[in-house]
Short mmCIF file of C-alpha atoms and ligand atoms in Angstrom, two decimals:
data_model
loop_
_atom_site.label_atom_id
_atom_site.label_comp_id
_atom_site.label_asym_id
_atom_site.label_seq_id
_atom_site.Cartn_x
_atom_site.Cartn_y
_atom_site.Cartn_z
CA MET A 1051 85.86 59.40 66.43
CA ARG A 1052 88.07 59.11 69.53
CA GLN A 1053 89.13 62.49 70.88
CA ASN A 1054 92.60 63.10 72.19
CA PRO A 1055 92.00 64.62 75.63
CA LYS A 1056 95.40 66.33 75.52
CA LEU A 1057 94.48 68.10 72.30
CA TRP A 1058 90.83 68.90 72.96
CA ALA A 1059 90.27 70.01 76.51
CA HIS A 1060 86.54 70.35 77.06
CA ALA A 1061 85.16 73.55 78.61
CA LYS A 1062 82.55 72.48 81.14
CA HIS A 1063 81.68 75.87 82.60
CA ILE A 1064 81.36 79.11 80.61
CA ALA A 1065 80.61 82.58 81.95
CA PHE A 1066 79.23 85.46 79.89
CA ILE A 1067 79.29 89.22 80.39
CA MET A 1068 76.43 90.03 78.03
CA ASP A 1069 77.44 93.57 77.17
CA GLY A 1070 76.18 95.96 74.51
CA ASN A 1071 72.37 95.77 74.60
CA ARG A 1072 71.88 99.55 74.73
CA ARG A 1073 74.48 100.27 72.04
CA TYR A 1074 72.72 97.66 69.90
CA ALA A 1075 69.39 99.39 70.53
CA ARG A 1076 70.83 102.78 69.51
CA LYS A 1077 72.51 101.33 66.44
CA SER A 1078 69.32 99.56 65.36
CA SER A 1079 67.03 102.51 66.21
CA ILE A 1080 64.93 100.43 68.57
CA ASP A 1081 63.83 101.04 72.17
CA ARG A 1082 66.38 100.42 74.92
CA GLN A 1083 63.99 97.90 76.46
CA GLU A 1084 63.74 96.09 73.11
CA GLY A 1085 67.57 95.92 73.12
CA HIS A 1086 67.47 94.20 76.53
CA LEU A 1087 64.73 91.85 75.29
CA GLN A 1088 66.87 90.89 72.31
CA GLY A 1089 69.72 90.39 74.79
CA PHE A 1090 67.54 87.94 76.69
CA ASN A 1091 66.63 86.11 73.47
CA LYS A 1092 70.33 85.82 72.65
CA LEU A 1093 70.90 84.33 76.07
CA ALA A 1094 68.25 81.66 75.44
CA GLU A 1095 69.88 80.84 72.09
CA THR A 1096 73.37 80.69 73.63
CA LEU A 1097 72.19 78.35 76.40
CA GLN A 1098 70.97 75.94 73.73
CA TRP A 1099 74.39 76.01 71.98
CA CYS A 1100 76.03 75.27 75.33
CA LEU A 1101 73.70 72.33 76.00
CA ASP A 1102 74.34 70.98 72.49
CA LEU A 1103 78.11 71.09 73.06
CA GLY A 1104 77.92 69.37 76.45
CA ILE A 1105 78.78 72.49 78.45
CA THR A 1106 77.05 71.66 81.69
CA GLU A 1107 77.33 74.96 83.57
CA VAL A 1108 76.76 78.54 82.44
CA THR A 1109 77.07 81.69 84.56
CA VAL A 1110 75.74 85.01 83.27
CA TYR A 1111 76.04 88.59 84.52
CA ALA A 1112 72.41 89.68 84.19
CA PHE A 1113 72.26 92.66 86.56
CA SER A 1114 75.02 94.16 88.68
CA ILE A 1115 74.56 96.13 91.89
CA GLU A 1116 75.98 99.09 89.91
CA ASN A 1117 73.08 98.74 87.45
CA PHE A 1118 70.68 99.94 90.19
CA LYS A 1119 72.20 103.41 89.56
CA ARG A 1120 70.69 103.52 86.05
CA SER A 1121 67.50 105.52 85.47
CA LYS A 1122 64.39 104.28 87.32
CA ASP A 1123 62.77 103.64 83.97
CA GLU A 1124 65.58 101.33 82.83
CA VAL A 1125 65.88 99.50 86.19
CA ASP A 1126 62.11 98.96 86.25
CA GLY A 1127 62.25 97.70 82.67
CA LEU A 1128 65.00 95.18 83.46
CA MET A 1129 63.19 94.00 86.61
CA HIS A 1130 59.98 93.64 84.60
CA LEU A 1131 61.87 91.55 82.03
CA ALA A 1132 63.38 89.33 84.74
CA ARG A 1133 59.99 88.83 86.43
CA GLN A 1134 58.28 88.04 83.13
CA LYS A 1135 60.95 85.54 82.01
CA PHE A 1136 61.14 83.76 85.36
CA GLU A 1137 57.32 83.53 85.45
CA LYS A 1138 57.39 81.97 81.98
CA LEU A 1139 60.06 79.57 83.13
CA LEU A 1140 57.87 78.55 86.07
CA GLU A 1141 54.93 78.00 83.72
CA GLU A 1142 57.22 75.72 81.69
CA LYS A 1143 58.46 73.98 84.81
CA ASN A 1144 58.13 70.54 83.16
CA GLU A 1145 60.72 71.50 80.53
CA ILE A 1146 63.20 72.53 83.24
CA MET A 1147 62.62 69.26 85.07
CA LYS A 1148 62.81 67.21 81.85
CA HIS A 1149 66.22 68.69 80.98
CA GLY A 1150 67.39 68.47 84.61
CA VAL A 1151 68.45 72.13 84.76
CA CYS A 1152 69.29 73.61 88.15
CA ILE A 1153 68.74 77.39 88.26
CA ARG A 1154 70.61 79.49 90.76
CA VAL A 1155 70.21 83.23 91.07
CA LEU A 1156 73.37 84.55 92.72
CA GLY A 1157 73.85 87.88 94.42
CA ASP A 1158 72.33 89.94 97.22
CA LEU A 1159 68.74 88.98 96.42
CA THR A 1160 67.39 91.21 99.22
CA LEU A 1161 68.19 94.17 96.93
CA LEU A 1162 65.68 92.95 94.33
CA PRO A 1163 62.01 93.99 94.38
CA LYS A 1164 59.85 91.62 96.44
CA ASP A 1165 57.98 90.17 93.45
CA VAL A 1166 61.26 89.42 91.65
CA GLN A 1167 62.62 87.79 94.82
CA GLU A 1168 59.55 85.54 94.86
CA VAL A 1169 59.86 84.30 91.27
CA VAL A 1170 63.61 83.73 91.43
CA ALA A 1171 63.29 81.92 94.77
CA ASP A 1172 60.54 79.78 93.26
CA ALA A 1173 62.71 78.86 90.26
CA MET A 1174 65.66 78.04 92.50
CA TYR A 1175 63.51 76.00 94.87
CA ILE A 1176 61.79 73.84 92.25
CA SER A 1177 65.02 73.13 90.35
CA ARG A 1178 67.36 72.73 93.34
CA ASN A 1179 67.85 68.97 92.98
CA ASN A 1180 68.48 68.97 89.21
CA THR A 1181 72.01 68.02 88.27
CA ARG A 1182 72.26 67.60 84.48
CA ALA A 1183 72.99 71.28 83.78
CA ILE A 1184 73.39 74.41 85.91
CA LEU A 1185 72.43 77.97 85.03
CA ASN A 1186 73.79 80.64 87.39
CA VAL A 1187 72.13 84.01 86.86
CA CYS A 1188 74.08 86.73 88.68
CA MET A 1189 71.62 89.45 89.73
CA ALA A 1190 72.25 92.20 92.27
CA TYR A 1191 75.79 90.84 92.10
CA THR A 1192 79.26 92.32 92.13
CA ALA A 1193 82.43 90.42 92.98
CA ARG A 1194 83.42 93.00 95.61
CA HIS A 1195 80.07 92.56 97.31
CA GLU A 1196 80.47 88.78 97.14
CA ILE A 1197 83.93 88.93 98.76
CA THR A 1198 82.83 91.45 101.43
CA ASN A 1199 79.78 89.32 102.22
CA ALA A 1200 82.00 86.24 102.56
CA PHE A 1201 84.07 88.09 105.19
CA LYS A 1202 80.86 88.87 107.08
CA GLU A 1203 79.80 85.19 106.98
CA VAL A 1204 83.20 84.06 108.20
CA SER A 1205 83.20 86.55 111.08
CA TRP A 1206 79.66 85.35 111.93
CA GLY A 1207 81.09 81.79 112.05
CA VAL A 1208 83.86 82.92 114.40
CA SER A 1209 81.41 84.86 116.63
CA LYS A 1210 79.19 81.75 116.90
CA GLY A 1211 82.23 79.67 117.91
CA LEU A 1212 81.93 77.52 114.79
CA LEU A 1213 85.34 78.60 113.45
CA LYS A 1214 88.65 79.60 115.01
CA PRO A 1215 90.24 82.72 113.47
CA SER A 1216 93.17 80.51 112.37
CA ASP A 1217 90.72 78.34 110.34
CA ILE A 1218 90.15 81.23 107.93
CA SER A 1219 91.74 80.46 104.59
CA GLU A 1220 91.06 81.15 100.92
CA GLU A 1221 89.16 77.89 100.81
CA VAL A 1222 86.88 78.84 103.73
CA LEU A 1223 86.18 82.27 102.21
CA GLU A 1224 85.19 80.61 98.94
CA LYS A 1225 82.72 78.40 100.76
CA CYS A 1226 80.90 81.63 101.72
CA PHE A 1227 80.65 82.99 98.19
CA TYR A 1228 77.36 83.18 96.30
CA THR A 1229 79.18 81.03 93.73
CA SER A 1230 80.40 78.52 96.33
CA HIS A 1231 78.78 75.56 94.61
CA SER A 1232 80.48 76.20 91.26
CA PRO A 1233 84.01 75.61 90.04
CA ASP A 1234 85.79 78.59 88.41
CA PRO A 1235 84.54 79.07 84.83
CA ASP A 1236 86.85 77.50 82.27
CA LEU A 1237 86.11 80.30 79.84
CA LEU A 1238 84.75 83.81 80.39
CA ILE A 1239 83.42 85.64 77.36
CA ARG A 1240 82.65 89.37 77.26
CA THR A 1241 81.00 90.95 74.27
CA SER A 1242 80.94 94.57 73.04
CA GLY A 1243 84.69 95.15 72.79
CA GLU A 1244 85.16 96.25 76.42
CA VAL A 1245 88.23 94.53 77.86
CA ARG A 1246 87.47 94.61 81.60
CA LEU A 1247 85.65 92.42 84.09
CA SER A 1248 83.35 95.12 85.56
CA ASP A 1249 83.36 93.54 89.03
CA PHE A 1250 82.30 90.10 87.77
CA LEU A 1251 83.88 86.93 89.22
CA LEU A 1252 87.10 88.75 90.21
CA TRP A 1253 88.15 86.02 92.64
CA GLN A 1254 87.29 83.20 90.20
CA HIS A 1255 89.52 84.57 87.46
CA TYR A 1256 91.49 81.37 86.81
CA SER A 1257 89.73 81.15 83.46
CA VAL A 1258 90.56 81.79 79.83
CA LEU A 1259 89.30 85.33 79.15
CA ALA A 1260 87.89 86.08 75.70
CA PHE A 1261 86.85 89.59 74.67
CA VAL A 1262 84.75 89.85 71.52
CA GLU A 1263 84.04 93.04 69.56
CA VAL A 1264 80.44 92.16 68.71
CA LEU A 1265 77.47 93.56 70.72
CA TRP A 1266 75.65 90.90 72.77
CA PRO A 1267 72.40 90.72 70.72
CA GLU A 1268 74.57 90.18 67.61
CA TYR A 1269 76.61 87.34 69.14
CA SER A 1270 76.47 84.38 66.75
CA ILE A 1271 77.31 80.69 66.90
CA TRP A 1272 80.51 81.49 64.94
CA HIS A 1273 81.67 83.87 67.69
CA PHE A 1274 80.82 81.10 70.14
CA PHE A 1275 82.89 78.49 68.25
CA GLN A 1276 85.73 81.02 68.05
CA GLY A 1277 85.57 81.33 71.86
CA ILE A 1278 85.70 77.55 72.29
CA LEU A 1279 88.72 77.34 69.98
CA TYR A 1280 90.42 80.16 71.88
CA TYR A 1281 89.80 78.22 75.10
CA GLN A 1282 91.35 75.09 73.62
CA MET A 1283 94.44 77.06 72.59
CA ASN A 1284 94.90 78.69 76.00
CA GLN A 1285 93.52 76.35 78.64
CA LYS A 1286 96.83 74.65 79.37
CA GLN A 1287 98.38 77.82 80.81
CA VAL A 1288 95.28 78.43 82.94
CA GLN A 1289 95.42 74.84 84.22
CA LEU A 1290 99.08 75.33 85.18
CA ALA A 1291 98.17 78.53 87.07
CA ARG A 1292 95.33 76.68 88.85
CA ASP A 1293 97.68 73.86 89.87
CA LYS A 1294 100.19 76.38 91.23
CA ARG A 1295 97.44 78.17 93.16
CA ASP A 1296 96.22 74.87 94.68
CA ALA A 1297 99.75 73.89 95.73
CA LEU A 1298 100.32 77.29 97.40
CA ARG A 1299 97.00 77.02 99.20
CA LEU A 1300 97.84 73.61 100.57
CA GLU A 1301 101.23 74.87 101.70
CA ALA A 1302 99.60 77.82 103.53
CA ILE A 1303 97.15 75.51 105.34
CA LEU A 1304 99.90 73.10 106.41
CA GLU A 1305 101.96 76.02 107.67
CA SER A 1306 99.02 77.44 109.62
CA ASP A 1307 98.25 74.04 111.21
CA LYS A 1308 101.89 73.67 112.24
CA THR A 1309 101.93 77.16 113.80
CA GLU A 1310 98.80 76.37 115.82
CA VAL A 1311 100.19 73.03 117.07
CA VAL A 1312 103.56 74.56 117.99
CA LYS A 1313 101.67 77.23 119.97
CA MET A 1314 99.66 74.54 121.78
CA LEU A 1315 102.78 72.49 122.58
CA SER A 1316 104.52 75.55 124.02
CA GLU A 1317 101.47 76.16 126.20
CA GLU A 1318 101.89 72.57 127.42
CA ASN A 1319 105.55 73.39 128.14
CA LYS A 1320 106.74 70.94 125.49
CA CYS A 1321 109.50 71.86 123.12
CA PRO A 1322 108.12 71.31 119.59
CA GLU A 1323 111.56 70.60 118.08
CA GLU A 1324 112.24 67.87 120.59
CA THR A 1325 108.91 66.18 120.50
CA ALA A 1326 108.52 63.22 118.16
CA ILE A 1327 104.75 63.54 118.29
CA LEU A 1328 104.66 66.76 116.23
CA PRO A 1329 103.50 65.10 112.94
CA GLN A 1330 100.80 63.16 114.79
CA ARG A 1331 99.58 66.28 116.62
CA ILE A 1332 99.48 68.19 113.33
CA ALA A 1333 97.43 65.40 111.70
CA GLU A 1334 94.99 65.40 114.66
CA TYR A 1335 94.72 69.18 114.55
CA ALA A 1336 94.06 69.13 110.77
CA ALA A 1337 91.25 66.60 111.27
CA GLN A 1338 89.64 68.80 113.96
CA ARG A 1339 89.98 71.89 111.76
CA GLN A 1340 88.37 70.07 108.86
CA LYS A 1341 85.50 68.98 111.12
CA ARG A 1342 84.93 72.59 112.27
CA ILE A 1343 84.89 73.80 108.67
CA THR A 1344 82.46 71.07 107.55
CA ASN A 1345 80.14 71.95 110.43
CA PHE A 1346 80.40 75.68 109.64
CA VAL A 1347 79.59 75.11 105.96
CA GLU A 1348 76.60 72.92 106.85
CA THR A 1349 75.30 75.58 109.26
CA LEU A 1350 75.81 78.29 106.62
CA ASP A 1351 74.00 76.21 103.98
CA ALA A 1352 71.07 75.67 106.38
CA LYS A 1353 70.93 79.44 107.03
CA ARG A 1354 70.90 80.11 103.28
CA THR A 1355 68.21 77.51 102.64
CA GLN A 1356 66.08 79.20 105.30
CA GLN A 1357 66.66 82.61 103.63
CA LEU A 1358 65.50 81.10 100.33
CA LEU A 1359 62.40 79.57 101.95
CA ASN A 1360 61.60 82.97 103.50
CA MET A 1361 61.58 84.50 100.01
CA LEU A 1362 59.17 81.97 98.52
CA PRO A 1363 55.65 83.11 97.70
CA ALA A 1364 52.88 81.87 100.01
CA ARG A 1365 51.46 79.55 97.31
CA THR A 1366 54.73 77.59 97.04
CA MET A 1367 55.20 77.54 100.81
CA SER A 1368 51.77 75.97 101.21
CA GLU A 1369 52.85 73.09 98.93
CA ILE A 1370 55.97 72.25 100.97
CA PRO A 1371 55.28 69.22 103.18
CA THR A 1372 55.91 69.90 106.87
CA SER A 1373 57.86 67.00 108.32
C1 FPP B 2121 74.69 95.03 79.52
O1 FPP B 2121 74.45 95.81 78.37
C2 FPP B 2121 73.53 94.22 79.81
C3 FPP B 2121 72.74 94.36 80.93
C4 FPP B 2121 73.00 95.33 81.99
C5 FPP B 2121 71.58 93.52 81.11
C6 FPP B 2121 71.77 92.13 80.61
C7 FPP B 2121 70.47 91.44 80.70
C8 FPP B 2121 69.99 90.61 79.78
C9 FPP B 2121 70.72 90.20 78.55
C10 FPP B 2121 68.68 90.00 80.01
C11 FPP B 2121 68.83 88.89 80.99
C12 FPP B 2121 67.56 88.70 81.69
C13 FPP B 2121 67.30 87.68 82.51
C14 FPP B 2121 65.95 87.54 83.02
C15 FPP B 2121 68.31 86.68 82.91
P1 FPP B 2121 74.25 97.36 78.59
O2 FPP B 2121 72.82 97.58 78.96
O3 FPP B 2121 75.25 97.84 79.58
O4 FPP B 2121 74.52 97.95 77.18
P2 FPP B 2121 75.65 98.99 76.78
O5 FPP B 2121 76.95 98.36 77.20
O6 FPP B 2121 75.51 99.09 75.31
O7 FPP B 2121 75.36 100.28 77.49
#
């Protein structure tokens, strides 16, 4: 059956705030850790539904920086679960490669215990070139941390002479985010009835937001379909807001380029209003700015790749060919 693209917009990227594991545990009279385990099992099930529906990118809030303030027992339990599941994933490496899934763990990974850093770095490293589907697991993540860290990266770029202060724009900041390689989610789903974002993807909020009453371990395929339908009913408004945002961004960049060129012309004792070369100078300046930004992003990516390599366990490092 031919689909009408105007009627059925397809969500490509879905984000989940998997909330309610502990309430589920209390309600079901099971251990808190068993609640988190059932939460993990629900995640695995949900990822399969996404794959079946052709949703090629999923981002989940698995552990926030705030979660480190929970009891030692609970934090240790969640870290144990993460280590165990990533180890299992590495054992089943062939499955990951067969399905072409790229796994990214996003956040301040230095805050994680060393052994968790090693397994997540390993999973990211082995799957880095896969492109069929992407799973972003946000761990030791909060949006405020992500934005603050991006400011630090940008000021590092300026201090190294890679960027001019006037190059800083929303677009450049985004290139420094942990989520820089992902588009904004089309749909963000939060379970458990809470109607807030809890410091998750605050910048990337040009998404349809769906809040569901059910606790995460109880989330069913019917809730999922309901979310998809809700997205289809509301995506048009979000797309309009995204278009408006993009137009405003472009306007701001053009304005900034013009200001810089006018400044340069005045320094050359040329009157900008009288000079016919203004459009050409602006175009040249824009090309130079773009070149600086591309070079900055490449340098930043190389720095991040090195940080990832530094986290890898010795056994994986020994398998990397030295060229
Ligand atoms: C929120 O529910 C859930 C978490 C803090 C943990 C979510 C983690 C998983 C589902 C497992 C994922 C694991 C890996 C390895 C990706 P809550 O604990 O805040 O429950 P509450 O809202 O009822 O208190």
